Amino acid sequence: MVGGPQGVEQTICKEFRMARVAGLDVAGIVAAALAVADREGLDKLTMRRLSTELEVTPMAAYHHVSGKEELLDLVIDESIGQLSLADPDGDPLTELAAWFDALHDMLMDHPALAQAMAGRRLEGPQAVRAARSITACAQTAGLEVDLAIELVVNAFGFTLGSGLYATSRDAVQAQKGDRDLAGLGADGPMLATLASARTDPSQFRNGLKRLLQSYLKE
Amino acid sequence: MVGGPQGVEQTICKEFRMARVAGLDVAGIVAAALAVADREGLDKLTMRRLSTELEVTPMAAYHHVSGKEELLDLVIDESIGQLSLADPDGDPLTELAAWFDALHDMLMDHPALAQAMAGRRLEGPQAVRAARSITACAQTAGLEVDLAIELVVNAFGFTLGSGLYATSRDAVQAQKGDRDLAGLGADGPMLATLASARTDPSQFRNGLKRLLQSYLKE
DNA sequence: ACCTGAACACCGTTCAAGT
DNA sequence: ACCTGAACACCGTTCAAGT
């Protein structure tokens, strides 16, 4: 698509650099960080583990990223940037539901991402871009600015919290839940349903729709 | 209330022990951990920092708690246990709103708590007790078990996510937001409102009521 | 039983060199 | 400009002693 001999040369050069010799760039660092976090968990993502992933010295990445904090912010913002923006001309409810569903799917695919978002500012350029797009969407539905923002903030909080809750109970836990049923009497069905939240995103979608509809029906 | 000379003696002895000489107990350890996390942030809560807070050796706490993971679980469960249970005879909507409001208030008072809950199981005895009480509350409102649980899970996720979002933007950030307004053009009002979420819990309460009502109006 | 002391295998990051 | 190497001040936790 970029085409031409130069394009090919650049690609080869880039791949070569990313795989073996130094030649680090932020994109490669961020990608490697997310890969490690996905495979081994957020707590295992350390600057030193990142350096072994990139096959460089522990300090190499610091030349492209100020430190671990900035790295995490970049991983988050880059991920948010991969969600397609809401279409301002589409049906508001459909567009909003689709965006937050996509975000939720992403958090389910990358549990470390949800965890990283907790306690972080989420004000990178991609996040701001996305926020603007979905807020505009809510406004075209007839909502005043303040209410549109309230909807966005609340829907985001709901999506993040649901993602965290769901990803904190993985397969191992669901298994263990079955064993606990006998000992917990009346709580059995409850815990079983709680545990099933991991694999059943319909609870989230249901709640999201309820929340969005209550704002858009005004 | 426990009364008698023995009660007094125990109290004196306990205070003496907690303050100076070893004599650690889980309650004291958990309290100290929350105190450190509140004052210095969750990332500053280390087993070693905890030990200096308790004025003991780094390894002393390990005799009462298996490690850092269990410590965090205990801090969370103990905190949840301090919320008053929902009254099964009260108005369901009122009771549910009150419980999640109280949880939200707690997360706002203890930002480290919200952060600690992200990526943790929340299945301690106090959490289960609370979940049972609010689920029962939703059931007396006429909801089937599955839907009652869906409501509880979704309301919890919303509360946690909102708490995380709100506490991640503290006073410092709100200040910085004002400076950014000029450079961001049309985003100005939006970011200002986003930043105000920290001190304005009405957005959360509004969203919570909408979510709860959509389930209870069935 | 409960706490200490020393040790191990890690962290994030600074700083001075190398090329 | 970009990377390395050595070092510093931390971590969580094990393990062998002390009382």
CSV table of C-alpha atoms (C1' of nucleotides) in Angstrom, one decimal:
chain,number,residue,atom,x,y,z
A,1,MET,CA,0.0,0.0,0.0
A,2,VAL,CA,2.9,2.3,0.8
A,3,GLY,CA,4.5,0.6,-2.1
A,4,GLY,CA,7.7,1.1,-4.0
A,5,PRO,CA,11.2,-0.2,-3.4
A,6,GLN,CA,11.7,2.2,-0.5
A,7,GLY,CA,8.6,0.9,1.3
A,8,VAL,CA,9.8,-2.7,1.0
A,9,GLU,CA,13.2,-1.7,2.2
A,10,GLN,CA,11.8,0.1,5.2
A,11,THR,CA,9.6,-2.9,6.1
A,12,ILE,CA,12.5,-5.3,5.9
A,13,CYS,CA,14.7,-3.0,7.9
A,14,LYS,CA,12.1,-2.5,10.5
A,15,GLU,CA,11.4,-6.1,11.0
A,16,PHE,CA,15.0,-6.9,11.2
A,17,ARG,CA,15.5,-4.3,13.8
A,18,MET,CA,12.5,-5.2,15.9
A,19,ALA,CA,13.4,-8.9,15.9
A,20,ARG,CA,17.1,-8.8,16.5
A,21,VAL,CA,19.3,-5.8,16.6
A,22,ALA,CA,18.4,-2.8,18.7
A,23,GLY,CA,16.7,-0.1,16.6
A,24,LEU,CA,13.8,0.1,19.1
A,25,ASP,CA,10.8,2.3,18.5
A,26,VAL,CA,7.9,3.2,20.8
A,27,ALA,CA,5.5,1.1,18.7
A,28,GLY,CA,7.6,-2.0,19.0
A,29,ILE,CA,8.1,-1.4,22.8
A,30,VAL,CA,4.4,-0.9,23.4
A,31,ALA,CA,3.5,-4.0,21.4
A,32,ALA,CA,6.0,-6.1,23.3
A,33,ALA,CA,4.7,-4.7,26.6
A,34,LEU,CA,1.1,-5.7,25.8
A,35,ALA,CA,2.3,-9.1,24.6
A,36,VAL,CA,4.1,-9.8,27.9
A,37,ALA,CA,1.2,-8.5,29.9
A,38,ASP,CA,-1.2,-10.7,28.0
A,39,ARG,CA,0.9,-13.8,28.3
A,40,GLU,CA,2.2,-13.5,31.8
A,41,GLY,CA,-0.1,-11.0,33.6
A,42,LEU,CA,0.3,-7.3,34.4
A,43,ASP,CA,2.3,-7.9,37.5
A,44,LYS,CA,4.9,-9.8,35.5
A,45,LEU,CA,5.3,-6.9,33.1
A,46,THR,CA,8.4,-5.3,34.4
A,47,MET,CA,10.9,-3.1,32.6
A,48,ARG,CA,13.4,-5.9,32.9
A,49,ARG,CA,11.1,-8.5,31.6
A,50,LEU,CA,10.3,-6.1,28.7
A,51,SER,CA,14.0,-5.8,27.9
A,52,THR,CA,14.4,-9.6,27.6
A,53,GLU,CA,11.4,-9.7,25.4
A,54,LEU,CA,13.0,-7.0,23.1
A,55,GLU,CA,16.3,-8.8,23.5
A,56,VAL,CA,18.1,-5.6,24.7
A,57,THR,CA,19.6,-4.3,27.8
A,58,PRO,CA,17.3,-3.3,30.7
A,59,MET,CA,18.0,0.4,30.1
A,60,ALA,CA,17.5,0.4,26.3
A,61,ALA,CA,13.8,1.2,26.4
A,62,TYR,CA,14.4,4.2,28.6
A,63,HIS,CA,15.7,6.0,25.6
A,64,HIS,CA,12.2,5.9,24.0
A,65,VAL,CA,10.0,5.9,27.0
A,66,SER,CA,10.4,7.9,30.2
A,67,GLY,CA,9.7,5.0,32.5
A,68,LYS,CA,7.2,2.4,33.4
A,69,GLU,CA,4.3,4.8,34.1
A,70,GLU,CA,4.5,6.3,30.6
A,71,LEU,CA,4.8,2.9,29.1
A,72,LEU,CA,1.5,1.8,30.7
A,73,ASP,CA,-0.2,5.0,29.6
A,74,LEU,CA,1.1,4.3,26.0
A,75,VAL,CA,-0.1,0.7,26.1
A,76,ILE,CA,-3.6,1.9,27.2
A,77,ASP,CA,-3.9,4.8,24.8
A,78,GLU,CA,-2.6,2.7,21.9
A,79,SER,CA,-5.2,0.1,22.6
A,80,ILE,CA,-8.1,2.6,22.8
A,81,GLY,CA,-6.9,4.0,19.5
A,82,GLN,CA,-7.5,0.6,17.9
A,83,LEU,CA,-11.2,0.8,18.5
A,84,SER,CA,-13.1,2.3,15.5
A,85,LEU,CA,-14.6,5.7,16.3
A,86,ALA,CA,-18.4,6.0,16.5
A,87,ASP,CA,-20.2,7.1,13.4
A,88,PRO,CA,-21.8,10.5,14.0
A,89,ASP,CA,-24.4,9.8,11.3
A,90,GLY,CA,-25.5,6.4,12.6
A,91,ASP,CA,-28.2,5.7,15.1
A,92,PRO,CA,-26.9,7.0,18.4
A,93,LEU,CA,-28.0,4.1,20.5
A,94,THR,CA,-26.5,1.6,18.1
A,95,GLU,CA,-23.3,3.5,17.8
A,96,LEU,CA,-22.8,4.0,21.5
A,97,ALA,CA,-23.7,0.4,22.3
A,98,ALA,CA,-21.3,-0.8,19.6
A,99,TRP,CA,-18.4,1.3,20.9
A,100,PHE,CA,-18.7,0.2,24.5
A,101,ASP,CA,-19.3,-3.4,23.4
A,102,ALA,CA,-16.1,-3.2,21.5
A,103,LEU,CA,-14.3,-1.8,24.5
A,104,HIS,CA,-15.7,-4.5,26.7
A,105,ASP,CA,-14.6,-7.2,24.2
A,106,MET,CA,-11.1,-5.7,24.2
A,107,LEU,CA,-10.9,-5.8,28.0
A,108,MET,CA,-12.0,-9.4,28.0
A,109,ASP,CA,-9.3,-10.3,25.5
A,110,HIS,CA,-6.7,-8.4,27.4
A,111,PRO,CA,-7.4,-8.6,31.1
A,112,ALA,CA,-4.1,-6.8,31.9
A,113,LEU,CA,-5.5,-3.8,30.0
A,114,ALA,CA,-8.5,-3.5,32.3
A,115,GLN,CA,-6.2,-3.8,35.3
A,116,ALA,CA,-3.8,-1.2,33.9
A,117,MET,CA,-6.7,1.2,33.4
A,118,ALA,CA,-7.5,1.1,37.1
A,119,GLY,CA,-5.8,4.0,38.8
A,120,ARG,CA,-4.6,5.7,35.6
A,121,ARG,CA,-5.7,8.9,33.9
A,122,LEU,CA,-6.7,7.8,30.5
A,123,GLU,CA,-6.1,11.1,28.9
A,124,GLY,CA,-3.9,10.2,26.0
A,125,PRO,CA,-4.7,11.6,22.5
A,126,GLN,CA,-6.5,8.5,21.4
A,127,ALA,CA,-8.7,8.4,24.5
A,128,VAL,CA,-9.6,12.1,24.0
A,129,ARG,CA,-10.4,11.4,20.4
A,130,ALA,CA,-12.6,8.5,21.2
A,131,ALA,CA,-14.3,10.5,24.0
A,132,ARG,CA,-15.0,13.3,21.6
A,133,SER,CA,-16.5,11.0,19.1
A,134,ILE,CA,-18.9,9.2,21.4
A,135,THR,CA,-19.9,12.4,23.2
A,136,ALA,CA,-20.8,13.9,19.9
A,137,CYS,CA,-22.8,10.8,19.2
A,138,ALA,CA,-24.8,11.3,22.4
A,139,GLN,CA,-25.3,14.9,21.6
A,140,THR,CA,-26.8,14.2,18.1
A,141,ALA,CA,-29.4,12.1,20.0
A,142,GLY,CA,-30.6,15.4,21.5
A,143,LEU,CA,-28.7,15.4,24.9
A,144,GLU,CA,-27.3,18.6,26.4
A,145,VAL,CA,-23.5,18.6,26.7
A,146,ASP,CA,-23.5,17.9,30.5
A,147,LEU,CA,-25.9,15.0,30.2
A,148,ALA,CA,-24.0,13.6,27.2
A,149,ILE,CA,-20.8,13.7,29.2
A,150,GLU,CA,-22.6,12.1,32.2
A,151,LEU,CA,-23.7,9.3,29.9
A,152,VAL,CA,-20.2,8.8,28.5
A,153,VAL,CA,-18.6,8.8,31.9
A,154,ASN,CA,-21.1,6.4,33.4
A,155,ALA,CA,-21.1,4.1,30.4
A,156,PHE,CA,-17.3,4.0,30.6
A,157,GLY,CA,-17.2,3.4,34.3
A,158,PHE,CA,-19.7,0.6,33.8
A,159,THR,CA,-17.7,-1.0,31.0
A,160,LEU,CA,-14.5,-0.8,32.9
A,161,GLY,CA,-15.9,-2.1,36.2
A,162,SER,CA,-17.7,-4.9,34.4
A,163,GLY,CA,-14.6,-5.9,32.6
A,164,LEU,CA,-12.6,-5.9,35.8
A,165,TYR,CA,-15.1,-8.0,37.6
A,166,ALA,CA,-15.4,-10.5,34.7
A,167,THR,CA,-11.7,-10.9,34.1
A,168,SER,CA,-10.9,-11.3,37.8
A,169,ARG,CA,-12.8,-14.6,37.7
A,170,ASP,CA,-11.1,-16.8,35.2
A,171,ALA,CA,-11.6,-20.5,34.3
A,172,VAL,CA,-9.7,-21.8,37.3
A,173,GLN,CA,-12.0,-19.9,39.6
A,174,ALA,CA,-15.1,-21.1,37.9
A,175,GLN,CA,-14.0,-24.7,38.4
A,176,LYS,CA,-13.3,-24.0,42.1
A,177,GLY,CA,-16.7,-22.4,42.4
A,178,ASP,CA,-18.4,-25.7,41.5
A,179,ARG,CA,-16.6,-27.4,44.4
A,180,ASP,CA,-17.8,-24.8,46.8
A,181,LEU,CA,-21.4,-25.2,45.9
A,182,ALA,CA,-22.1,-27.9,48.4
A,183,GLY,CA,-20.7,-26.1,51.4
A,184,LEU,CA,-22.4,-22.8,50.7
A,185,GLY,CA,-26.0,-24.0,50.7
A,186,ALA,CA,-28.3,-21.3,49.4
A,187,ASP,CA,-25.4,-19.4,47.9
A,188,GLY,CA,-24.7,-22.1,45.4
A,189,PRO,CA,-26.8,-20.9,42.5
A,190,MET,CA,-25.7,-17.3,43.2
A,191,LEU,CA,-22.0,-18.1,43.1
A,192,ALA,CA,-22.4,-20.2,40.1
A,193,THR,CA,-24.1,-17.4,38.2
A,194,LEU,CA,-21.5,-15.0,39.5
A,195,ALA,CA,-18.7,-17.2,38.2
A,196,SER,CA,-20.4,-17.6,34.8
A,197,ALA,CA,-20.1,-13.9,34.2
A,198,ARG,CA,-16.7,-14.5,32.7
A,199,THR,CA,-17.9,-16.4,29.7
A,200,ASP,CA,-21.3,-14.8,29.4
A,201,PRO,CA,-21.1,-11.2,28.3
A,202,SER,CA,-24.8,-10.9,27.8
A,203,GLN,CA,-25.2,-9.6,31.4
A,204,PHE,CA,-22.9,-6.7,30.5
A,205,ARG,CA,-24.7,-6.0,27.2
A,206,ASN,CA,-28.0,-6.1,28.9
A,207,GLY,CA,-26.9,-3.7,31.6
A,208,LEU,CA,-25.3,-1.4,29.1
A,209,LYS,CA,-28.4,-1.2,26.9
A,210,ARG,CA,-30.5,-0.4,30.0
A,211,LEU,CA,-28.1,2.4,31.0
A,212,LEU,CA,-27.9,3.9,27.5
A,213,GLN,CA,-31.6,3.7,26.9
A,214,SER,CA,-32.4,5.5,30.1
A,215,TYR,CA,-30.4,8.4,28.9
A,216,LEU,CA,-31.5,8.4,25.3
A,217,LYS,CA,-35.2,8.1,26.0
A,218,GLU,CA,-35.4,11.8,27.0
B,1,MET,CA,-19.9,-3.5,76.5
B,2,VAL,CA,-17.8,-6.6,76.9
B,3,GLY,CA,-17.3,-5.2,80.4
B,4,GLY,CA,-15.7,-6.5,83.6
B,5,PRO,CA,-12.1,-6.2,84.7
B,6,GLN,CA,-11.0,-8.8,82.2
B,7,GLY,CA,-12.4,-6.7,79.3
B,8,VAL,CA,-10.5,-3.7,80.5
B,9,GLU,CA,-7.3,-5.6,80.9
B,10,GLN,CA,-7.6,-7.0,77.4
B,11,THR,CA,-8.2,-3.6,76.0
B,12,ILE,CA,-5.2,-2.1,77.7
B,13,CYS,CA,-3.1,-5.1,76.8
B,14,LYS,CA,-4.2,-5.0,73.1
B,15,GLU,CA,-3.5,-1.3,72.7
B,16,PHE,CA,-0.2,-1.6,74.4
B,17,ARG,CA,0.7,-4.4,72.1
B,18,MET,CA,-0.5,-2.8,68.9
B,19,ALA,CA,1.4,0.4,69.7
B,20,ARG,CA,4.8,-0.8,70.8
B,21,VAL,CA,5.7,-4.4,71.6
B,22,ALA,CA,5.1,-7.0,68.9
B,23,GLY,CA,1.9,-9.0,69.7
B,24,LEU,CA,0.5,-8.5,66.2
B,25,ASP,CA,-2.9,-9.6,65.2
B,26,VAL,CA,-4.6,-9.7,61.8
B,27,ALA,CA,-6.9,-6.8,62.7
B,28,GLY,CA,-4.1,-4.5,63.5
B,29,ILE,CA,-2.1,-5.6,60.5
B,30,VAL,CA,-5.1,-5.0,58.2
B,31,ALA,CA,-5.7,-1.6,59.8
B,32,ALA,CA,-2.1,-0.5,59.4
B,33,ALA,CA,-2.1,-1.7,55.8
B,34,LEU,CA,-5.2,0.4,54.9
B,35,ALA,CA,-3.7,3.4,56.8
B,36,VAL,CA,-0.5,3.2,54.7
B,37,ALA,CA,-2.4,2.7,51.5
B,38,ASP,CA,-4.6,5.7,52.2
B,39,ARG,CA,-1.8,8.0,53.2
B,40,GLU,CA,0.9,7.0,50.6
B,41,GLY,CA,-1.0,5.2,47.8
B,42,LEU,CA,-1.4,1.5,47.0
B,43,ASP,CA,1.9,1.2,45.2
B,44,LYS,CA,3.7,2.4,48.4
B,45,LEU,CA,2.0,-0.3,50.5
B,46,THR,CA,4.8,-2.9,50.6
B,47,MET,CA,5.3,-5.6,53.2
B,48,ARG,CA,8.4,-3.8,54.3
B,49,ARG,CA,6.7,-0.4,54.6
B,50,LEU,CA,3.9,-2.2,56.6
B,51,SER,CA,6.5,-3.6,58.9
B,52,THR,CA,7.9,-0.1,59.7
B,53,GLU,CA,4.4,1.1,60.3
B,54,LEU,CA,3.9,-1.7,62.8
B,55,GLU,CA,7.4,-1.1,64.2
B,56,VAL,CA,8.4,-4.7,63.7
B,57,THR,CA,10.7,-6.7,61.5
B,58,PRO,CA,9.9,-7.2,57.8
B,59,MET,CA,9.0,-10.8,58.4
B,60,ALA,CA,6.9,-10.4,61.5
B,61,ALA,CA,3.6,-10.0,59.7
B,62,TYR,CA,4.1,-13.3,57.8
B,63,HIS,CA,3.3,-15.2,60.9
B,64,HIS,CA,-0.3,-13.9,60.7
B,65,VAL,CA,-0.8,-13.4,57.0
B,66,SER,CA,0.4,-15.7,54.3
B,67,GLY,CA,1.7,-12.9,52.1
B,68,LYS,CA,0.9,-9.7,50.3
B,69,GLU,CA,-1.9,-11.2,48.2
B,70,GLU,CA,-3.8,-12.4,51.3
B,71,LEU,CA,-3.2,-9.1,53.0
B,72,LEU,CA,-4.9,-7.2,50.2
B,73,ASP,CA,-7.8,-9.7,50.2
B,74,LEU,CA,-8.2,-9.1,53.9
B,75,VAL,CA,-8.1,-5.3,53.6
B,76,ILE,CA,-10.8,-5.5,50.9
B,77,ASP,CA,-13.0,-7.9,52.7
B,78,GLU,CA,-12.7,-6.2,56.0
B,79,SER,CA,-13.7,-2.9,54.4
B,80,ILE,CA,-16.7,-4.4,52.7
B,81,GLY,CA,-17.7,-5.8,56.0
B,82,GLN,CA,-17.9,-2.4,57.5
B,83,LEU,CA,-20.8,-1.5,55.2
B,84,SER,CA,-24.2,-2.0,56.9
B,85,LEU,CA,-26.2,-4.8,55.2
B,86,ALA,CA,-29.3,-4.0,53.2
B,87,ASP,CA,-32.5,-4.2,55.2
B,88,PRO,CA,-34.6,-7.0,53.5
B,89,ASP,CA,-37.8,-5.4,54.9
B,90,GLY,CA,-37.1,-1.9,53.5
B,91,ASP,CA,-38.0,-0.5,50.0
B,92,PRO,CA,-35.8,-2.5,47.6
B,93,LEU,CA,-34.8,0.5,45.4
B,94,THR,CA,-34.0,2.6,48.5
B,95,GLU,CA,-32.0,-0.2,50.1
B,96,LEU,CA,-30.0,-1.1,47.0
B,97,ALA,CA,-29.3,2.6,46.1
B,98,ALA,CA,-28.2,3.1,49.7
B,99,TRP,CA,-25.8,0.1,49.7
B,100,PHE,CA,-24.1,1.0,46.5
B,101,ASP,CA,-23.9,4.7,47.4
B,102,ALA,CA,-22.2,3.7,50.6
B,103,LEU,CA,-19.8,1.5,48.7
B,104,HIS,CA,-19.1,4.4,46.3
B,105,ASP,CA,-18.5,6.7,49.2
B,106,MET,CA,-16.1,4.3,50.7
B,107,LEU,CA,-14.1,4.0,47.4
B,108,MET,CA,-14.0,7.8,47.2
B,109,ASP,CA,-12.6,8.0,50.7
B,110,HIS,CA,-10.1,5.2,50.1
B,111,PRO,CA,-8.9,5.3,46.5
B,112,ALA,CA,-6.4,2.6,47.2
B,113,LEU,CA,-9.3,0.3,48.0
B,114,ALA,CA,-10.8,0.8,44.6
B,115,GLN,CA,-7.5,0.1,42.9
B,116,ALA,CA,-6.9,-3.0,45.1
B,117,MET,CA,-10.3,-4.4,44.1
B,118,ALA,CA,-9.3,-4.3,40.4
B,119,GLY,CA,-8.0,-7.7,39.5
B,120,ARG,CA,-8.9,-9.4,42.7
B,121,ARG,CA,-11.6,-12.0,43.4
B,122,LEU,CA,-13.7,-10.4,46.1
B,123,GLU,CA,-14.9,-13.6,47.5
B,124,GLY,CA,-14.1,-13.1,51.2
B,125,PRO,CA,-16.8,-14.0,53.8
B,126,GLN,CA,-17.9,-10.4,54.2
B,127,ALA,CA,-18.2,-9.9,50.5
B,128,VAL,CA,-20.4,-13.0,50.2
B,129,ARG,CA,-22.5,-11.9,53.1
B,130,ALA,CA,-23.1,-8.5,51.5
B,131,ALA,CA,-23.8,-10.1,48.1
B,132,ARG,CA,-26.4,-12.4,49.7
B,133,SER,CA,-28.1,-9.5,51.5
B,134,ILE,CA,-28.4,-7.2,48.4
B,135,THR,CA,-29.4,-10.1,46.1
B,136,ALA,CA,-32.2,-11.0,48.6
B,137,CYS,CA,-33.2,-7.4,48.5
B,138,ALA,CA,-33.5,-7.5,44.7
B,139,GLN,CA,-35.5,-10.7,44.9
B,140,THR,CA,-38.1,-9.3,47.3
B,141,ALA,CA,-38.7,-6.7,44.7
B,142,GLY,CA,-40.0,-9.5,42.5
B,143,LEU,CA,-36.9,-10.3,40.4
B,144,GLU,CA,-36.0,-13.9,39.5
B,145,VAL,CA,-32.7,-15.2,40.9
B,146,ASP,CA,-30.8,-14.8,37.6
B,147,LEU,CA,-32.0,-11.3,37.0
B,148,ALA,CA,-31.4,-10.3,40.6
B,149,ILE,CA,-27.8,-11.5,40.3
B,150,GLU,CA,-27.4,-9.7,37.0
B,151,LEU,CA,-28.6,-6.5,38.7
B,152,VAL,CA,-26.1,-7.0,41.6
B,153,VAL,CA,-23.2,-7.8,39.3
B,154,ASN,CA,-23.9,-4.9,37.0
B,155,ALA,CA,-24.5,-2.4,39.8
B,156,PHE,CA,-21.3,-3.5,41.5
B,157,GLY,CA,-19.3,-3.2,38.3
B,158,PHE,CA,-20.8,0.2,37.7
B,159,THR,CA,-19.9,1.3,41.2
B,160,LEU,CA,-16.4,0.0,41.0
B,161,GLY,CA,-15.7,1.4,37.6
B,162,SER,CA,-17.1,4.8,38.5
B,163,GLY,CA,-15.1,4.9,41.7
B,164,LEU,CA,-11.9,4.0,39.8
B,165,TYR,CA,-12.6,6.7,37.2
B,166,ALA,CA,-13.4,9.3,39.7
B,167,THR,CA,-10.4,8.6,42.0
B,168,SER,CA,-8.0,8.5,39.2
B,169,ARG,CA,-8.5,12.2,38.6
B,170,ASP,CA,-7.5,14.0,41.8
B,171,ALA,CA,-7.2,17.6,42.7
B,172,VAL,CA,-3.9,18.1,41.0
B,173,GLN,CA,-5.3,16.8,37.7
B,174,ALA,CA,-8.4,19.1,38.0
B,175,GLN,CA,-6.0,22.0,38.2
B,176,LYS,CA,-4.0,20.9,35.2
B,177,GLY,CA,-7.2,20.5,33.3
B,178,ASP,CA,-7.9,24.2,33.6
B,179,ARG,CA,-4.6,25.1,32.0
B,180,ASP,CA,-5.3,22.7,29.1
B,181,LEU,CA,-8.7,24.3,28.2
B,182,ALA,CA,-7.2,26.9,25.9
B,183,GLY,CA,-5.2,24.5,23.8
B,184,LEU,CA,-8.0,22.0,23.3
B,185,GLY,CA,-10.7,24.2,21.8
B,186,ALA,CA,-14.0,22.5,21.7
B,187,ASP,CA,-12.9,19.9,24.2
B,188,GLY,CA,-12.6,22.5,26.9
B,189,PRO,CA,-16.0,22.1,28.5
B,190,MET,CA,-15.9,18.4,28.1
B,191,LEU,CA,-12.6,17.9,29.9
B,192,ALA,CA,-13.7,20.3,32.6
B,193,THR,CA,-16.8,18.3,33.2
B,194,LEU,CA,-14.9,15.1,33.1
B,195,ALA,CA,-12.5,16.5,35.7
B,196,SER,CA,-15.3,17.6,38.0
B,197,ALA,CA,-16.5,14.0,38.4
B,198,ARG,CA,-14.1,13.7,41.3
B,199,THR,CA,-15.9,16.1,43.5
B,200,ASP,CA,-19.4,15.6,42.1
B,201,PRO,CA,-20.8,12.2,42.9
B,202,SER,CA,-24.2,13.2,41.6
B,203,GLN,CA,-23.3,11.8,38.2
B,204,PHE,CA,-22.7,8.4,39.8
B,205,ARG,CA,-25.9,8.5,41.8
B,206,ASN,CA,-27.9,9.5,38.8
B,207,GLY,CA,-26.5,6.6,36.7
B,208,LEU,CA,-27.0,4.2,39.6
B,209,LYS,CA,-30.6,5.1,40.0
B,210,ARG,CA,-31.2,4.8,36.2
B,211,LEU,CA,-29.6,1.3,36.2
B,212,LEU,CA,-31.5,0.1,39.3
B,213,GLN,CA,-34.8,1.5,38.2
B,214,SER,CA,-34.6,-0.2,34.8
B,215,TYR,CA,-34.3,-3.6,36.6
B,216,LEU,CA,-36.9,-2.9,39.3
B,217,LYS,CA,-39.5,-1.6,37.0
B,218,GLU,CA,-40.4,-5.0,35.7
C,1,DA,C1',4.1,-19.6,69.2
C,2,DC,C1',6.0,-15.6,67.7
C,3,DC,C1',9.6,-12.8,66.2
C,4,DT,C1',14.4,-11.7,64.3
C,5,DG,C1',18.5,-11.7,60.9
C,6,DA,C1',20.6,-12.8,57.1
C,7,DA,C1',20.1,-14.0,52.6
C,8,DC,C1',18.2,-14.7,47.6
C,9,DA,C1',16.3,-13.4,43.5
C,10,DC,C1',14.2,-9.9,41.9
C,11,DC,C1',12.5,-4.7,41.0
C,12,DG,C1',12.9,0.7,38.7
C,13,DT,C1',16.0,3.9,37.7
C,14,DT,C1',20.6,6.9,37.7
C,15,DC,C1',24.7,7.7,35.9
C,16,DA,C1',29.0,7.3,33.4
C,17,DA,C1',30.7,5.2,29.3
C,18,DG,C1',30.9,3.4,25.0
C,19,DT,C1',29.8,3.6,19.7
D,1,DA,C1',21.5,9.4,19.0
D,2,DC,C1',21.2,5.1,20.9
D,3,DC,C1',22.7,1.4,23.6
D,4,DT,C1',25.5,-0.9,27.4
D,5,DG,C1',27.3,-2.0,32.3
D,6,DA,C1',27.7,-1.2,36.8
D,7,DA,C1',25.6,0.4,40.7
D,8,DC,C1',21.9,2.0,44.2
D,9,DA,C1',17.9,1.7,46.8
D,10,DC,C1',14.4,-0.8,47.0
D,11,DC,C1',11.0,-5.2,46.6
D,12,DG,C1',8.6,-10.2,48.4
D,13,DT,C1',9.8,-14.2,50.5
D,14,DT,C1',12.6,-18.5,52.4
D,15,DC,C1',15.0,-20.3,55.8
D,16,DA,C1',17.6,-21.0,60.0
D,17,DA,C1',17.8,-19.2,64.6
D,18,DG,C1',16.5,-17.2,68.7
D,19,DT,C1',13.0,-16.6,72.8
